[in-house]
Every structure is written in structure tokens, then in C-alpha cells.
Coordinates of C-alpha atoms in Angstrom, one line a residue:
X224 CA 146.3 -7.3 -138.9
X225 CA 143.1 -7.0 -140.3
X226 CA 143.1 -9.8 -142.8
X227 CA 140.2 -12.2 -144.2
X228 CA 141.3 -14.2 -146.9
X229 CA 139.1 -16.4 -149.2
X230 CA 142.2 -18.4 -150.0
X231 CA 143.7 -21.2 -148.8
X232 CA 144.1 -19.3 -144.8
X233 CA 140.9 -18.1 -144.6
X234 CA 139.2 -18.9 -145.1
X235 CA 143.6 -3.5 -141.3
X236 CA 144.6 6.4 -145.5
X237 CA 144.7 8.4 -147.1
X238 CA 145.6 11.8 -147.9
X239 CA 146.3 15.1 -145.7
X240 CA 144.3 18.2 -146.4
X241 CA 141.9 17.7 -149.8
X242 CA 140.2 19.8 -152.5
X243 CA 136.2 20.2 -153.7
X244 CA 136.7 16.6 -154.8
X245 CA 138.6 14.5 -152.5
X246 CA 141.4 15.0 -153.8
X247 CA 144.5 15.2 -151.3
X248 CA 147.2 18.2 -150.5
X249 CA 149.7 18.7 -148.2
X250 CA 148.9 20.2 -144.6
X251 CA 145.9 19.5 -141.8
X252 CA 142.9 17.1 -143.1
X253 CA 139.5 18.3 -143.1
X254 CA 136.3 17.1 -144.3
X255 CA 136.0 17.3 -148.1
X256 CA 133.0 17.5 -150.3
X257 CA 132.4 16.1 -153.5
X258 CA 130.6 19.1 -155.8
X259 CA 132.3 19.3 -158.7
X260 CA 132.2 15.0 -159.2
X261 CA 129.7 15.0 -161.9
X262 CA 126.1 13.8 -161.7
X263 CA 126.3 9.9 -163.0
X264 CA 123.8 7.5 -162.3
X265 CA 124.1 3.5 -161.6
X266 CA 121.9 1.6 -164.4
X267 CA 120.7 -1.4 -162.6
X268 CA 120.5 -4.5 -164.0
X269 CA 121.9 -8.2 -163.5
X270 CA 125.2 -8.9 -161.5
X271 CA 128.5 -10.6 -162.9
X272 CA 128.0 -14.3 -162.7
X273 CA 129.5 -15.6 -159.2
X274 CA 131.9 -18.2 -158.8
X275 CA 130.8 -21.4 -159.5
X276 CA 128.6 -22.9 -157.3
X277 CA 127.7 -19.8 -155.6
X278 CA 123.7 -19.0 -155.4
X279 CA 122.6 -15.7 -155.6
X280 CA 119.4 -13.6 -154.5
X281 CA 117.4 -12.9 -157.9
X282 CA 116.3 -9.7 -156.2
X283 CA 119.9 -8.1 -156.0
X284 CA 120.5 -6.0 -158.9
X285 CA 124.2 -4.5 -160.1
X286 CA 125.5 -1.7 -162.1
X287 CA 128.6 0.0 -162.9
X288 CA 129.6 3.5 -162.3
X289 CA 133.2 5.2 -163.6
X290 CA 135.2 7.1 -161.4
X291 CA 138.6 8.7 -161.6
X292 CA 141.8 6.8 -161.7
X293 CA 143.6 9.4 -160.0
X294 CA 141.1 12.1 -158.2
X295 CA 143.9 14.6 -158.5
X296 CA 143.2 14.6 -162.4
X297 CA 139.0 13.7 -162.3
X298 CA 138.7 14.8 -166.1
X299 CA 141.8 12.1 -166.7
X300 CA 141.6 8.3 -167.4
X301 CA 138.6 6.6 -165.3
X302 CA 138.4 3.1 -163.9
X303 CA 134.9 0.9 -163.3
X304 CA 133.3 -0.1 -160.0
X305 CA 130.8 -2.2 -159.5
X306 CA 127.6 -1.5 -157.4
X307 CA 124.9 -3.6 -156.3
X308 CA 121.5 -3.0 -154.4
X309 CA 118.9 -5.1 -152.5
X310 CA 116.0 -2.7 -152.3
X311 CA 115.1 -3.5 -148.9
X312 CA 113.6 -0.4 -147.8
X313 CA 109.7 0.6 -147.5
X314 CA 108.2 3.4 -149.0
X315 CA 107.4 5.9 -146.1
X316 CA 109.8 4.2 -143.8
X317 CA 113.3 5.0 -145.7
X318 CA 116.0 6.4 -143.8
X319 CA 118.7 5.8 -146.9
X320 CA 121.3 3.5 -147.6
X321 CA 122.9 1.4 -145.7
X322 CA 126.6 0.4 -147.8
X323 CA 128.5 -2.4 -146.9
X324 CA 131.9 -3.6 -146.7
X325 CA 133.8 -7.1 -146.0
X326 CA 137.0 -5.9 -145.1
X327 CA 139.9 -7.9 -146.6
X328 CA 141.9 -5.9 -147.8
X329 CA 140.4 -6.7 -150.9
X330 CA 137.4 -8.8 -150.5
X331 CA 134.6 -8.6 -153.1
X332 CA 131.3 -6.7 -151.3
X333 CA 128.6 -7.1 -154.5
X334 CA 127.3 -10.3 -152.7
X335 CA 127.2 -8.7 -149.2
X336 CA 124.0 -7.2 -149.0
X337 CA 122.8 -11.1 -149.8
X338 CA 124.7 -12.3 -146.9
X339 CA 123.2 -9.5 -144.5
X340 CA 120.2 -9.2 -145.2
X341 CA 119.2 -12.9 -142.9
X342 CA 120.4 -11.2 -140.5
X343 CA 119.0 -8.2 -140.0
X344 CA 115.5 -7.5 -138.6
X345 CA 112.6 -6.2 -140.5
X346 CA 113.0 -3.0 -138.8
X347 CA 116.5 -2.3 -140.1
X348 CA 115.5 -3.8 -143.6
X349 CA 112.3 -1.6 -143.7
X350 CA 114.7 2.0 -143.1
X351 CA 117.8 1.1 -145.8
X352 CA 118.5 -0.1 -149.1
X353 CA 121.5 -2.6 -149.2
X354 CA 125.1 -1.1 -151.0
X355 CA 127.4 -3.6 -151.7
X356 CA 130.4 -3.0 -153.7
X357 CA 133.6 -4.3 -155.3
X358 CA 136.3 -1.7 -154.2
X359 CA 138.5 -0.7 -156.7
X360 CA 140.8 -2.8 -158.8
X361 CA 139.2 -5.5 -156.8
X362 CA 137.0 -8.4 -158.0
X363 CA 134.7 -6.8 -161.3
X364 CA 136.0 -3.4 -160.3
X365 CA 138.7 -3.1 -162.6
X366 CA 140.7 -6.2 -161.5
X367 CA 144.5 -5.9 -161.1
X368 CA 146.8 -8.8 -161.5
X369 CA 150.8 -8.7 -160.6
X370 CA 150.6 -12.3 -162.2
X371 CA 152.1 -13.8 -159.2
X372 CA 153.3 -17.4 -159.7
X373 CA 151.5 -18.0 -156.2
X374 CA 148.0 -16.2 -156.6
X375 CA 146.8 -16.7 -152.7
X376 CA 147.2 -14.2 -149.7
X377 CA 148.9 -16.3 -147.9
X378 CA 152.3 -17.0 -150.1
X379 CA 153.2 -13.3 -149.6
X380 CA 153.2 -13.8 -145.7
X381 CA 157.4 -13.9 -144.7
X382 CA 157.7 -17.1 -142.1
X383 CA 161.3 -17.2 -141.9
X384 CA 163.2 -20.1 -142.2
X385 CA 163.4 -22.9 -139.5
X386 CA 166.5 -21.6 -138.0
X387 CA 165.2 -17.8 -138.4
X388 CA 166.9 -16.5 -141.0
X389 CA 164.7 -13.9 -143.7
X390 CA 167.5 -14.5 -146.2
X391 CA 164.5 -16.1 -148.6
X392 CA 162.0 -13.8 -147.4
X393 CA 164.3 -11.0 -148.7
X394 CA 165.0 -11.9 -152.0
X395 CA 161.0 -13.2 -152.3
X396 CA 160.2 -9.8 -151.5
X397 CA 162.1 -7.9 -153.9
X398 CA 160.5 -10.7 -156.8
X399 CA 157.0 -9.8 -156.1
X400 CA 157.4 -6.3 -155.4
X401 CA 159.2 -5.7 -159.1
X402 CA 156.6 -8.5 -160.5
X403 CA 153.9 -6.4 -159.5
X404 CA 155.7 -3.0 -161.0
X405 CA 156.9 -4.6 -164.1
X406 CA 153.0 -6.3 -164.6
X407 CA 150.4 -4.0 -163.1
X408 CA 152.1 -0.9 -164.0
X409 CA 152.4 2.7 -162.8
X410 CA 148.6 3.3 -162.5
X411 CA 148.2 0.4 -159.4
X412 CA 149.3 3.3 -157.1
X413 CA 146.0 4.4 -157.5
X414 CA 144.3 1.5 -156.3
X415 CA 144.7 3.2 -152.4
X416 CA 142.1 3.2 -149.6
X417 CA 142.3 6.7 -149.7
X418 CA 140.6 6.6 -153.5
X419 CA 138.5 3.6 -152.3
X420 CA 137.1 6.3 -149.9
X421 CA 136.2 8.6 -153.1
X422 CA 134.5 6.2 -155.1
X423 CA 132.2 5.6 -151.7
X424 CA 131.2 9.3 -152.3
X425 CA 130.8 8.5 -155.9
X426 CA 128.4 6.1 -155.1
X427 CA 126.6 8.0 -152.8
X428 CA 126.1 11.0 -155.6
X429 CA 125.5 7.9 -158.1
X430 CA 122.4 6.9 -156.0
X431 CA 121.2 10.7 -155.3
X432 CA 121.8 10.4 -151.8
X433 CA 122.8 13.3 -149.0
X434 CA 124.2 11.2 -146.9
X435 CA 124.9 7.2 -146.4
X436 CA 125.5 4.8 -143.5
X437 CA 127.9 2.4 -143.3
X438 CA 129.2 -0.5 -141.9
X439 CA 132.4 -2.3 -142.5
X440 CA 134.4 -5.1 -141.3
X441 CA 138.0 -5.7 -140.7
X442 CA 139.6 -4.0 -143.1
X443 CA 136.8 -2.0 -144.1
X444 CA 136.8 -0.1 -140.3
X445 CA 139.6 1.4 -141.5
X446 CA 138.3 2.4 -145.0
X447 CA 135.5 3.6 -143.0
X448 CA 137.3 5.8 -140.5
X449 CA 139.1 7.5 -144.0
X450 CA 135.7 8.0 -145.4
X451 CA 134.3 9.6 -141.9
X452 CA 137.2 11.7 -142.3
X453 CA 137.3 13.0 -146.0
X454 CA 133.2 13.1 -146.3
X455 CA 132.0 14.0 -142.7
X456 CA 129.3 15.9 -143.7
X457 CA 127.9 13.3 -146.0
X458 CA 128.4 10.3 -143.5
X459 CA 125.3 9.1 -141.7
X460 CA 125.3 6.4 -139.2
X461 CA 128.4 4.3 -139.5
X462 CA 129.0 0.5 -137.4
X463 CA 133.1 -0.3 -137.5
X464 CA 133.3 -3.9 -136.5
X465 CA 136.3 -5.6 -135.8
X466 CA 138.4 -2.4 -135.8
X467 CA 142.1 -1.4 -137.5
X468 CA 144.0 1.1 -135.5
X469 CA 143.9 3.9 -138.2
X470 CA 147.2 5.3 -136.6
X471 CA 149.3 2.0 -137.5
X472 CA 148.4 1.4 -140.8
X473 CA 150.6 -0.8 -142.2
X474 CA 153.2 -1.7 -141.0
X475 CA 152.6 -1.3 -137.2
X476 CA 149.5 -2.9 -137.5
X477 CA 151.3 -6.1 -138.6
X478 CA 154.0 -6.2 -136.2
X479 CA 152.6 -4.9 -133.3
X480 CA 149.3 -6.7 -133.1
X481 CA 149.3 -10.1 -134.8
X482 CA 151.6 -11.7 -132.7
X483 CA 148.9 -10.3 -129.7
X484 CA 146.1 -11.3 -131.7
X485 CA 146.9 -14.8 -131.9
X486 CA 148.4 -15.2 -128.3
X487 CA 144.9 -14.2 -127.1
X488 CA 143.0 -15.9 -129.1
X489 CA 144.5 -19.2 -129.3
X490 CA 143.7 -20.5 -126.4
X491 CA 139.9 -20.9 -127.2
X492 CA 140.8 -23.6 -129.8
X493 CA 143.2 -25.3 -127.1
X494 CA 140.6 -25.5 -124.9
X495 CA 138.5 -27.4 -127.3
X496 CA 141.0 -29.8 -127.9
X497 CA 142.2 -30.5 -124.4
X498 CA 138.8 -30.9 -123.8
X499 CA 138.9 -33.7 -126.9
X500 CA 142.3 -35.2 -125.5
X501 CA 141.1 -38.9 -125.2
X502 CA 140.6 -39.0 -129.3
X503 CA 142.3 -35.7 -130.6
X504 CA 145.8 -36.9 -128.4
X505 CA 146.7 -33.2 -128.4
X506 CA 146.7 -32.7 -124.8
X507 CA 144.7 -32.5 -121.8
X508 CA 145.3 -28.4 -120.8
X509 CA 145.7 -25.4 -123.0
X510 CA 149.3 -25.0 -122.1
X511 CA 149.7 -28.9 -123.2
X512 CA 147.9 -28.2 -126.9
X513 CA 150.0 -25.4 -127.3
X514 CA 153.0 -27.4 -126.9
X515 CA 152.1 -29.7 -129.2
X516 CA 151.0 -27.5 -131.7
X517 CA 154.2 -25.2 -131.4
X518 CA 156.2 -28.4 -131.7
X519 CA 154.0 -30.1 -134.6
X520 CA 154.9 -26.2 -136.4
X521 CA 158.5 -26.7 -135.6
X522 CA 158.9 -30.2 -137.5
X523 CA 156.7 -29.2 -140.9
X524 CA 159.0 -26.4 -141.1
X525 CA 161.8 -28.5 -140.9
X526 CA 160.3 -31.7 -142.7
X527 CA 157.1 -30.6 -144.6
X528 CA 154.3 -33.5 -145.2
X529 CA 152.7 -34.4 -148.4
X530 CA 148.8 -34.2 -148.0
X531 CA 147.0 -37.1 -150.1
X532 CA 144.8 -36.4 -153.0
X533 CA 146.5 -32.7 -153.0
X534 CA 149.3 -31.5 -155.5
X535 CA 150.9 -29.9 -152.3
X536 CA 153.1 -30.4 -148.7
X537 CA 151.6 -29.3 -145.4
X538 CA 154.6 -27.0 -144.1
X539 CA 154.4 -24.6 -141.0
X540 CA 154.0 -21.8 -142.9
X541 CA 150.4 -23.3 -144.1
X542 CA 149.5 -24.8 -140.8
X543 CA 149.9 -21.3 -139.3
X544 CA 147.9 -20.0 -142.1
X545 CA 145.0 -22.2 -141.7
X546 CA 145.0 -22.0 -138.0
X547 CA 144.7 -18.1 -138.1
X548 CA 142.0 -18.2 -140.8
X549 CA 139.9 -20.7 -138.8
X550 CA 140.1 -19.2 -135.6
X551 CA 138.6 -16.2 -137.1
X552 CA 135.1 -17.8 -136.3
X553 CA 133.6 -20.1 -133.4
X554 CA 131.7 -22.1 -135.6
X555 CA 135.4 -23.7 -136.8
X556 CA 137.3 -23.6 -133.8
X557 CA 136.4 -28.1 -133.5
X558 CA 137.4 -28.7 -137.1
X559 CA 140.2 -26.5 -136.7
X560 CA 141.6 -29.1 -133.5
X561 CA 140.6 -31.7 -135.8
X562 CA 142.8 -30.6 -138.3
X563 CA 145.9 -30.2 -136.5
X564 CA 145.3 -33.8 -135.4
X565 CA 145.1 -34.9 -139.1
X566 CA 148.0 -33.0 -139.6
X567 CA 150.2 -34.1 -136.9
X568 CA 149.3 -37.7 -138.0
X569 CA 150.4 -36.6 -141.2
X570 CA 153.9 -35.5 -140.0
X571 CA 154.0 -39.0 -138.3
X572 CA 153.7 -40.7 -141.9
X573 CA 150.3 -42.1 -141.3
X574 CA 146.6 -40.4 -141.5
X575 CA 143.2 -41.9 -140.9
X576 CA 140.2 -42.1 -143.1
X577 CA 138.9 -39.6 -140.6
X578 CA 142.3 -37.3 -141.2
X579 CA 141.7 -37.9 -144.9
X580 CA 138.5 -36.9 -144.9
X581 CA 139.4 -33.2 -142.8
X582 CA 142.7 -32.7 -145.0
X583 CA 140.3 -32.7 -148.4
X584 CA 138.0 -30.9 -147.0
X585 CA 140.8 -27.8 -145.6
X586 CA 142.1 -28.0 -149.0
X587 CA 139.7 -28.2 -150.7
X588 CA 139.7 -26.0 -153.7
X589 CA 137.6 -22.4 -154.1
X590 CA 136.7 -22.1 -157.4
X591 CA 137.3 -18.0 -158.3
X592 CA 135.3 -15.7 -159.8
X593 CA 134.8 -15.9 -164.1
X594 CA 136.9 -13.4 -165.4
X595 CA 139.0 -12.4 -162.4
X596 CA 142.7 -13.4 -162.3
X597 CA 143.6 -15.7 -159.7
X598 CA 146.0 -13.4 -158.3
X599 CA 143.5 -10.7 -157.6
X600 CA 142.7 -10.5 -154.1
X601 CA 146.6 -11.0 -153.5
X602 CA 147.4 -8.3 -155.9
X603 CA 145.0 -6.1 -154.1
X604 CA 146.1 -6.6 -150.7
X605 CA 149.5 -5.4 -151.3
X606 CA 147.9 -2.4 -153.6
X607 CA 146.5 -1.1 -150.3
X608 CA 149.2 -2.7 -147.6
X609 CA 152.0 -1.6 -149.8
X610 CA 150.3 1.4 -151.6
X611 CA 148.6 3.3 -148.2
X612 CA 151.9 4.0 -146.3
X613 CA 155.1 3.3 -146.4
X614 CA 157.1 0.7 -144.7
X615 CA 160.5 0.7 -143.8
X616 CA 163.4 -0.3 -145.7
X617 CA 166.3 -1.1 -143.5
X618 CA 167.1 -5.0 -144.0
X619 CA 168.9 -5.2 -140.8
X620 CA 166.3 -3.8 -139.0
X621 CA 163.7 -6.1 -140.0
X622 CA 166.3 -9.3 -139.3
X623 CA 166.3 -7.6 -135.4
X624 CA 162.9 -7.6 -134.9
X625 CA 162.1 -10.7 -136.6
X626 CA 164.5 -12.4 -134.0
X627 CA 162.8 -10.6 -131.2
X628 CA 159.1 -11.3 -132.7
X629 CA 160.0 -14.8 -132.5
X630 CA 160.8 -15.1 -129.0
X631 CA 157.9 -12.8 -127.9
X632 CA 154.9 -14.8 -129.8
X633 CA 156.4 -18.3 -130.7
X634 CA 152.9 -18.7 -132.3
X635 CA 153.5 -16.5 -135.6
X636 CA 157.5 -17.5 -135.8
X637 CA 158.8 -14.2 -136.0
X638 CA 156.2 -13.4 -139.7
X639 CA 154.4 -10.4 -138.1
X640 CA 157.8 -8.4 -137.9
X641 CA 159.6 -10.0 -141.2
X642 CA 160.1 -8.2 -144.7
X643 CA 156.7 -8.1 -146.6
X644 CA 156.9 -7.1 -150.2
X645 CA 156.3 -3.5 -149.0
X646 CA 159.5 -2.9 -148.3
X647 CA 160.9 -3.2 -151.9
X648 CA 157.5 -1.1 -152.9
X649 CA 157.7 2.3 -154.4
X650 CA 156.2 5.1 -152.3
X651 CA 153.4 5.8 -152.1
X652 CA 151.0 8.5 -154.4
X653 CA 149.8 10.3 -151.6
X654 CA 150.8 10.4 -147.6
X655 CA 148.0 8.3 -145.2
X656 CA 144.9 10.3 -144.0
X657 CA 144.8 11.5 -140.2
X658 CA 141.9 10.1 -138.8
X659 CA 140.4 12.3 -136.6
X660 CA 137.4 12.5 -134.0
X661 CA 135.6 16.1 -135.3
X662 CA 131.7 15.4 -136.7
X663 CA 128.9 14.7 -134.9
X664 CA 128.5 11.4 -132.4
X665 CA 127.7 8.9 -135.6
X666 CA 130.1 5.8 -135.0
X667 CA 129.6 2.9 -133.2
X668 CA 132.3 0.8 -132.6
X669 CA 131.8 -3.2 -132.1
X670 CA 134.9 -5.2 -131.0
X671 CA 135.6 -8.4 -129.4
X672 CA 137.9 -9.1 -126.6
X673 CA 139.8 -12.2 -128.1
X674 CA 139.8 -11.1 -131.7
X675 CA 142.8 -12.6 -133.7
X676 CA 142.7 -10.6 -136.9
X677 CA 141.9 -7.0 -135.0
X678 CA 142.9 -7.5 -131.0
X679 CA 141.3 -5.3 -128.0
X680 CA 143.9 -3.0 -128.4
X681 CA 143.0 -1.7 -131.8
X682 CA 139.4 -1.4 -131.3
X683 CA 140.3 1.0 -127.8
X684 CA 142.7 2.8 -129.9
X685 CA 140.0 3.8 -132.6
X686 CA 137.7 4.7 -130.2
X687 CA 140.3 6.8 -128.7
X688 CA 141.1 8.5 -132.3
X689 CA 137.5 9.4 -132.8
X690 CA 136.7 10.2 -129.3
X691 CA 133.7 11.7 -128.5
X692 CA 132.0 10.6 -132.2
X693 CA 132.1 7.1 -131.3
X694 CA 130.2 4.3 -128.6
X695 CA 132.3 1.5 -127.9
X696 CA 130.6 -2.0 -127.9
X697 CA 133.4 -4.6 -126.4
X698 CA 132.0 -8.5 -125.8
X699 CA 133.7 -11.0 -124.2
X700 CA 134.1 -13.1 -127.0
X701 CA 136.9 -15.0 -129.4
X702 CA 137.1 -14.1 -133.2
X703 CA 136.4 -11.6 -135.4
X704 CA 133.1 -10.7 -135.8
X705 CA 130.8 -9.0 -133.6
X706 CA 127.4 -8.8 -134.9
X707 CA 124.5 -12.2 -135.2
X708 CA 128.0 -13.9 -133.5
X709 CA 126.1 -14.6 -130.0
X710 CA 126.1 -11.7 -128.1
X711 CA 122.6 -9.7 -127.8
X712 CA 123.7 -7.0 -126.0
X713 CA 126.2 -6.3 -128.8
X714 CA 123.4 -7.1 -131.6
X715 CA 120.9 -5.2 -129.8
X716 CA 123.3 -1.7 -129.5
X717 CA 124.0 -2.1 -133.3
X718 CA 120.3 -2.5 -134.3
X719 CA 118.9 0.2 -131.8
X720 CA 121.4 3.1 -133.6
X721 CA 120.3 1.9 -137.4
X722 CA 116.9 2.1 -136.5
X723 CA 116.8 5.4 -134.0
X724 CA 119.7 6.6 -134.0
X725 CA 120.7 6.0 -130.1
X726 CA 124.4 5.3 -129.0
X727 CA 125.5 4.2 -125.2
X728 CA 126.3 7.1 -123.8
X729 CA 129.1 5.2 -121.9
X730 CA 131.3 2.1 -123.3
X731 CA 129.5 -0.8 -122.7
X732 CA 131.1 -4.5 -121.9
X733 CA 129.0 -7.3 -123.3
X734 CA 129.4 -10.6 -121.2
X735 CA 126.2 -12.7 -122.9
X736 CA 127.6 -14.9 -125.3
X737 CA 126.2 -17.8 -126.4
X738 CA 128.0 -20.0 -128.8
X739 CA 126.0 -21.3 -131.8

């Protein structure tokens, strides 16, 4: 599943066919323009104040531009999404825009052209201006709120019980899902990738531009690939990085890949710790520090711990949480093995100054941004997981496969396959969009071998869908990102296509990591 969330834990379509304007219709999907959308322009200025704490280049500027709630209706009721630029690009060296997307589903982008910038050459910097954005309903964008009683991502993840049973997933489900009708309304069917896609194309028209690049993360592959689809002819050079299998959006992409995700990637962190054995007492081999960890799981479901200096209990719900968010990066794969030690000295009913010190800091709190509900980003991700295709309904079904998750990948307990709040959602406004490989050669895919969030298999499958328009960058590497992550060869095929324009003509296998 393509999931990065800035909670607790963390910290994966859109319509057939389509009008002038993006709008969607039944039968086979082709390319759409954008003509009759109007001819508004951003007005630049200062951005929203960030969360607190958060530092912010002076020399990124923001403006809002209004876009259609529902495209099918463009002269109806219109929403706000907020743009922001770095004007990076030199005079006589411009190629155009380079617009840029986190992932998520539902991260705020306005601070991501700050956070790329470092880490792109001169050379790339010199040929594009920096898009970020906050995608609809997301963030300043118009933010949506269900008013959950539990505003973080990771609450709405169904870990059955200890014994298995979904019984309390089931009934959790049906809460949220008629929390989130009764409180957000009719209108958050809108709030779809498929009219996240639009307003992209609403930007683009916004800033006077032919045609953009792109280059999105996780989540954002996948709003990519829709945008690619709809907007062909307006679509530059795009970079999909850490890649969503557009054909298994939602629902398949949960079940069938987190489970494979985590199986492969878990052992990097074990190896770290059995390498630590003599102070973290995990275990001396992988297979060792998985048993512990599996076991450690297995008594916080059953007996959760209170953390000190925190108003909650570490359960294994939570544990799995942070696990999976931390293993989305290298950089945290030692303070991840340092927290399950903390943690299983916490289920033991005693904990360190050392385990003190790594339990504040995991839970230590993220302040939000002013004037977004705390719910937002939770919201949002079931907006577009719930709201982009729908998931089945059949109770006893899910109880089946739950059962059989749980034996297949003992390290996600059976949640991958469980009943989300998407099963009690209404359907959808408009079926997913087919993804499809026609357009020039443009893409380039980057996707690592042991990626948790996005495995191997979803990047290969995305390459298959758009075929001969996209290169294939795979590097032997854990996590999920690609790019500035130690690989040159991968850092070097990305750069060379923003700047020229050239693509391996062959899939290439990147074996150079170094670890920072």
C-alpha cells in the first residue's frame, strides 16, 4: 500500500472515457484536454503559516486558484487549491515546470519544492520552476474533516483482535464510514484522484504552461499515471518513484501487497538488530529478531503497556504501525531496533532511561498545521481509498481472507485483508481510470527492490501497464524512496532525463548503494 503518514506511523483513478474538460463518461479512456477550463491565473504571494516549528524558504511564494467541485458541472460550486512556486529556473535555460507530489494519500505538497530543491543539481534547478501543491480537500486546499474521534491514519487500519476475530473491526468500520457521510457530506465524493488529476491541468493553464513535468511519490505515482492518462498531450517528462499498481487500486493494493511489502523488507531492520544482540537482546540472526518481535506483537495485543510521560498504551496495533512507518527509510532502521527494545522492556514492566528517552521521542507529538482539522489527512485518505474504487462488501469474505492473511504474513496480523471503512462507503462518483501505455516514451519509473510501502511487484506491474512509454530504474535497496537515497546510478538516470531528455533504452538494475 502506498501509504506515508505524518502521524503517529510514519512517520497507492479515475474516470473511463472524458469530455473537453476532463470530465469522465462511460466507455474506452483517451487523453482529454482541458479548453474550455477558463483562463485563471495564480496571484503569488506569501504561503499559509506552517506548523509550528517548521522553517520555511522566504523565496517560495503561494497562491490559490478555484477549480470545480465536480468537473462534470465546471460552471457549478468550486473549491480552493493551493499552489506554491520556487522560481528556480534561469532565463534562457527554462524548459518549464517541474510539479511535485509527496504521495500520501493525502500529504500536503506546498512545502515540497523546499525539500527538493537541496537535492537537486544546478542543472535541473536552472531548466524548471518548482510546483508544489495541496491536493484537494487536503491540507489549505479546502480541508475536509469526518471529525473522527481518532484524527491519525493509523486508527483506521483493522488489526483484528488477538484471537483473530474482525468482530470490532466491523462495527468500527460502519462508525467511521457513516461519521464521515453524516459530517463531511455528499460533496466529499468529489475529493477523488481522478479530480486531483484535473486541478493538475488547472494548474498547468493557471501558470500559462503547454505542458508540465512531474514527479510523484508513493501515492502520487498513481495520481501521476491518471494524469499521464487524462492529459497526455500536455504531460512532459514525468519520474514515478516508489510505484502503485494502477490496476489494483484500492483494495488489491492493500491485500495483496502489504503483507509482501513488509515480509521483504523486514529483514533489513533484523539485521541491524542481530547485529546489536549483545545490548539490544533481540537476537543474534534475522530469523531470531523476527521471533521476538512477532512474539513481543503477540503479548501487547493481548496485554497492551502504558508508555511513561504519554496519555497512551503501546499495543500491537501501534508497534506494527511504527515499525512500518520507520522502515520506510534507512536513516531509521537503528532507532527503529532501538525502539522495539524499549518496547519490549516496557511489556516486561520496566524501561531504562535509555528506553525512556526513545519512547518520548517515537511519541513525541507533531504539532498540525493552523487552521487544518486534526482529522485531515485521515479524512483524506479514505476520500481517495474509499472514494477511487469500490471495495467489496461481503463480511464473510473479508473474515476468510483475514484468517488466511494472517497465516501467510504473520507480520501485518491478518490487517492488509481485514474490513477498512471502505466497505461500508458509498460508491463511488465515477468508475477508476484505465491506465494505459499510449503517448510518447516520457515516464521513468524508479523503484526499489525491498520497498515496504510499494514492493517490486507494483513498480514491474506499472511499467508493464505503460509499456513502451516508460524506463524502469530498479536498485537493490530497502525502503521507499529512490532518489538522493544512495544509489548514483538511480540518481544519475533521473537527473540525465530532466535535463536532456534521455531514458535507458533497456531496464536497468542499480546495485551501488551506499547507506548514509
Amino acid at each position: 500500500m502506498a501509504l506515508v503518514v505524518s502521524a503517529l506511523a510514519g512517520g497507492g483513478l479515475t474516470a473511463c472515457g472524458g469530455g473537453g474538460d476532463g470530465s469522465s463518461s462511460l466507455g474506452t479512456p483517451k487523453p482529454e484536454s482541458a479548453a474550455a477550463s477558463g483562463s485563471a491565473r495564480i496571484a503569488w504571494g506569501p504561503c499559509p503559516a506552517p506548523a509550528e516549528g517548521i522553517k520555511r524558504n522566504p523565496q517560495l511564494t503561494c497562491g490559490d486558484l478555484r477549480v470545480p467541485l465536480d468537473y462534470r458541472n465546471p460552471g457549478g460550486a468550486t473549491i480552493s487549491v493551493e499552489v506554491s512556486r520556487l522560481a528556480t529556473a534561469k532565463s534562457g535555460k527554462q524548459r518549464g515546470v517541474l510539479v511535485l507530489n509527496p504521495g500520501g494519500p493525502a500529504l500536503g505538497g506546498i512545502d515540497m519544492p523546499d525539500t527538493m530543491a537541496p537535492t537537486l543539481p544546478k542543472s535541473v534547478l536552472d531548466r524548471y520552476d518548482l510546483i508544489g501543491f495541496d491536493p484537494r480537500g487536503v491540507e489549505h486546499s479546502t480541508p475536509q474533516s469526518c471529525g473522527l474521534k481518532d484524527p491519525g491514519v493509523p486508527s483506521l487500519f483493522p488489526y483484528p483482535a488477538s484471537d483473530g476475530s474482525i468482530t470490532g473491526n466491523v462495527a468500527l468500520a460502519e462508525a467511521d464510514a457513516k461519521k464521515c457521510a453524516d459530517t463531511a457530506g455528499e460533496d466529499l465524493k468529489y475529493y477523488n484522484t481522478a479530480n486531483t488529476a484535473r486541478d493538475i491541468d488547472r494548474i498547468r493553464q493557471a501558470l500559462g504552461e503547454k505542458k508540465i513535468s512531474y514527479w510523484g511519490q508513493s501515492y502520487g505515482t498513481y495520481l501521476g499515471a491518471v494524469y499521464r492518462t487524462l492529459f497526455q498531450g500536455h504531460t512532459d517528462r514525468m519520474i514515478l518513484e516508489g510505484n502503485v499498481d494502477p490496476d489494483k487500486v484500492w483494495y488489491d493494493e492493500v491485500a495483496d501487497t502489504w503483507g509482501k511489502g513488509m515480509a521483504d523488507r523486514f529483514p533489513d531492520a533484523a539485521r541491524v538488530a542481530a547485529a546489536q544482540n549483545d545490548t539490544l537482546g533481540l537476537g543474534s540472526t534475522v530469523s531470531e529478531v523476527t521471533d521476538s518481535y512477532l512474539a513481543l506483537a503477540d503479548r501487547l495485543d493481548r496485554k497492551p503497556a502504558a508508555v511513561p510521560g504519554a496519555s497512551l498504551s503501546l499495543d500491537g496495533p501501534l508497534l506494527r504501525n511504527i515499525t512500518y512507518g520507520m522502515l520506510l527509510h534507512n536513516e531509521t532502521l537503528a532507532p527503529l531496533t532501538q525502539f522495539w527494545k524499549a518496547a519490549a522492556d516496557l511489556a516486561d514492566g520496566g524501561v531504562t532511561d535509555a528506553d525512556k528517552a526513545v519512547l518520548t521521542q517515537v511519541f513525541a507529538d507533531t504539532p498540525g498545521s493552523p487552521g487544518v482539522p486534526a482529522d485531515n489527512q485521515a479524512t483524506m485518505f479514505l476520500a481517495l481509498t474509499c472514494g477511487d474504487a469500490e471495495w467489496p462488501h461481503d463480511l464473510d469474505g473479508y473474515a476468510t481472507r483475514t484468517a488466511a492473511d494472517r497465516k501467510a504474513w504473520p507480520l501485518t496480523a491478518g490487517m492488509p485483508a481485514n474490513v477498512w471503512t471502505c466497505a461500508y462507503w458509498k460508491k463511488p462518483v465515477e468508475a477508476p481510470v484505465k491506465v494505459t501505455d499510449g503517448g510518447p516514451r516520457n515516464t521513468l519509473i524508479l523503484q526499489n527492490r525491498r520497498d515496504n510501502a510499494t514492493p517490486w511487484e507494483s513498480g514491474v506491474a506499472l511499467h508493464h501497464v505503460l509499456d513502451r512509454s516508460s524506463a524502469f530504474v530498479g536498485v537493490d535497496n530497502g525502503g521507499h524512496y529512490v532518489y538522493n537515497a544512495g544509489s548514483t546510478c538511480a540518481d544519475k538516470a533521473a537527473v540525465e532525463f530532466l535535463d536532456a531528455g534521455r531514458l535507458p533504452q533497456k531496464d536497468v538494475y542499480c546495485t551501488d548503494v551506499t547507506q548514509k
